[in-house]
Coordinates of C-alpha atoms in Angstrom, one line a residue:
X1 CA 115.7 102.4 96.2
X2 CA 113.1 104.0 94.0
X3 CA 109.4 104.1 94.8
X4 CA 106.7 104.7 92.3
X5 CA 103.3 103.5 91.3
X6 CA 104.8 100.3 89.8
X7 CA 106.3 99.1 93.0
X8 CA 109.6 99.3 94.7
X9 CA 113.0 98.3 93.3
X10 CA 116.2 97.4 95.1
X11 CA 119.5 95.6 94.2
X12 CA 119.9 92.3 95.9
X13 CA 123.5 90.9 96.0
X14 CA 122.5 87.5 94.8
X15 CA 121.7 85.9 91.4
X16 CA 118.1 85.7 90.3
X17 CA 117.9 81.9 90.7
X18 CA 118.8 82.1 94.4
X19 CA 116.2 84.8 94.9
X20 CA 113.6 82.8 93.0
X21 CA 114.4 79.7 95.1
X22 CA 113.8 81.7 98.3
X23 CA 110.5 83.1 97.0
X24 CA 109.2 79.7 96.0
X25 CA 110.3 77.9 99.2
X26 CA 106.9 78.8 100.7
X27 CA 107.2 76.5 103.8
X28 CA 110.1 78.7 105.0
X29 CA 108.2 82.0 104.8
X30 CA 107.3 82.1 108.5
X31 CA 111.1 81.7 109.3
X32 CA 112.2 84.9 107.5
X33 CA 109.1 87.0 106.7
X34 CA 108.0 88.7 109.9
X35 CA 104.4 89.1 108.9
X36 CA 103.9 85.5 107.7
X37 CA 102.5 83.4 110.6
X38 CA 101.7 80.3 108.5
X39 CA 102.3 79.1 104.9
X40 CA 101.1 75.9 103.3
X41 CA 101.3 74.7 99.7
X42 CA 97.9 73.3 98.7
X43 CA 98.8 72.5 95.1
X44 CA 101.9 72.2 92.9
X45 CA 102.3 72.8 89.2
X46 CA 103.9 70.3 86.8
X47 CA 107.4 71.6 87.7
X48 CA 106.8 71.0 91.4
X49 CA 106.4 74.7 92.3
X50 CA 103.7 75.9 94.6
X51 CA 100.8 77.0 92.6
X52 CA 98.0 77.3 95.2
X53 CA 99.3 78.6 98.6
X54 CA 97.5 79.4 101.8
X55 CA 98.9 82.0 104.1
X56 CA 98.1 83.5 107.5
X57 CA 99.6 87.0 107.8
X58 CA 99.7 89.6 110.6
X59 CA 98.5 92.6 108.6
X60 CA 98.9 94.9 111.6
X61 CA 95.3 96.0 111.5
X62 CA 94.3 92.3 112.0
X63 CA 95.4 88.8 111.2
X64 CA 94.3 87.6 107.8
X65 CA 94.1 84.2 106.1
X66 CA 94.0 83.8 102.3
X67 CA 94.8 81.5 99.4
X68 CA 96.7 82.8 96.4
X69 CA 97.4 81.3 93.0
X70 CA 101.0 81.7 91.8
X71 CA 102.0 82.2 88.1
X72 CA 105.5 81.9 86.9
X73 CA 107.3 83.6 84.0
X74 CA 110.8 82.6 85.1
X75 CA 113.4 83.8 85.1
X76 CA 111.7 87.1 84.6
X77 CA 108.9 87.2 87.2
X78 CA 106.6 85.4 89.5
X79 CA 103.1 86.7 90.5
X80 CA 100.1 85.9 92.5
X81 CA 96.4 86.6 92.8
X82 CA 94.1 85.8 95.6
X83 CA 91.4 83.1 95.0
X84 CA 89.8 83.2 98.5
X85 CA 90.3 84.6 101.9
X86 CA 89.9 87.6 104.3
X87 CA 91.1 90.3 101.9
X88 CA 89.1 92.0 99.3
X89 CA 92.0 91.9 96.9
X90 CA 95.6 90.6 97.1
X91 CA 97.8 90.6 94.0
X92 CA 101.5 91.0 93.5
X93 CA 104.5 90.4 91.3
X94 CA 108.2 90.2 91.7
X95 CA 110.3 90.9 88.7
X96 CA 114.0 90.1 88.3
X97 CA 116.7 91.9 86.2
X98 CA 120.1 90.3 86.5
X99 CA 123.1 92.7 86.6
X100 CA 126.5 92.2 85.2
X101 CA 128.1 92.0 88.6
X102 CA 126.0 88.9 89.6
X103 CA 123.4 90.9 91.7
X104 CA 119.8 91.3 90.7
X105 CA 117.4 94.3 90.4
X106 CA 114.3 93.1 92.2
X107 CA 111.0 94.9 91.9
X108 CA 108.0 94.1 94.0
X109 CA 104.5 95.4 93.6
X110 CA 101.7 94.4 95.9
X111 CA 98.1 95.4 95.9
X112 CA 96.2 94.4 99.0
X113 CA 92.7 95.7 99.9
X114 CA 91.4 94.7 103.4
X115 CA 87.8 95.1 102.6
X116 CA 87.0 97.7 105.3
X117 CA 87.6 101.4 105.5
X118 CA 91.2 102.5 106.0
X119 CA 92.0 106.2 105.6
X120 CA 93.9 107.0 102.4
X121 CA 97.1 108.1 104.1
X122 CA 97.1 105.0 106.3
X123 CA 96.5 102.8 103.3
X124 CA 99.5 104.4 101.5
X125 CA 101.7 104.0 104.5
X126 CA 100.8 100.3 104.9
X127 CA 101.5 99.6 101.2
X128 CA 104.8 101.4 101.4
X129 CA 105.9 99.5 104.5
X130 CA 104.7 96.2 103.0
X131 CA 106.9 96.8 99.9
X132 CA 109.9 97.9 101.9
X133 CA 109.6 95.0 104.3
X134 CA 109.2 92.5 101.5
X135 CA 112.5 93.6 99.9
X136 CA 114.4 94.1 103.1
X137 CA 113.5 90.6 104.4
X138 CA 114.2 89.0 101.1
X139 CA 117.6 90.8 100.9
X140 CA 118.5 89.7 104.4
X141 CA 117.4 86.1 103.8
X142 CA 119.3 85.5 100.5
X143 CA 122.4 87.1 101.9
X144 CA 122.7 84.3 104.5

């Protein structure tokens, strides 16, 4: 795994369409993402994909509730941006690069600002853990 300012990348032993299916099946998030307590699709786009999604997440420092709008550039990426909620900012993107062996390079980048003071080193640690957990849980879920 590499870690830099543009997120975290790992190889997932699944085709991109299976990974995208998992990431857009929002109602199952509480089943396989440890931090997600609730997830509800409020609106769907013309293709039936969740476009406005409400989540309640255990962010360790406190539980937060927010609504994000998803944008799709499939099969290359899917992204989200907060439209309301407890966080000051919440944006993210998953990008997908299929490999010749049928696996996929998946990069995740998340920016989340809680809106109250968190020391810099703690903020960096929380971000790194969030990125690692996102990929680890996704990898485990699609391997099933």
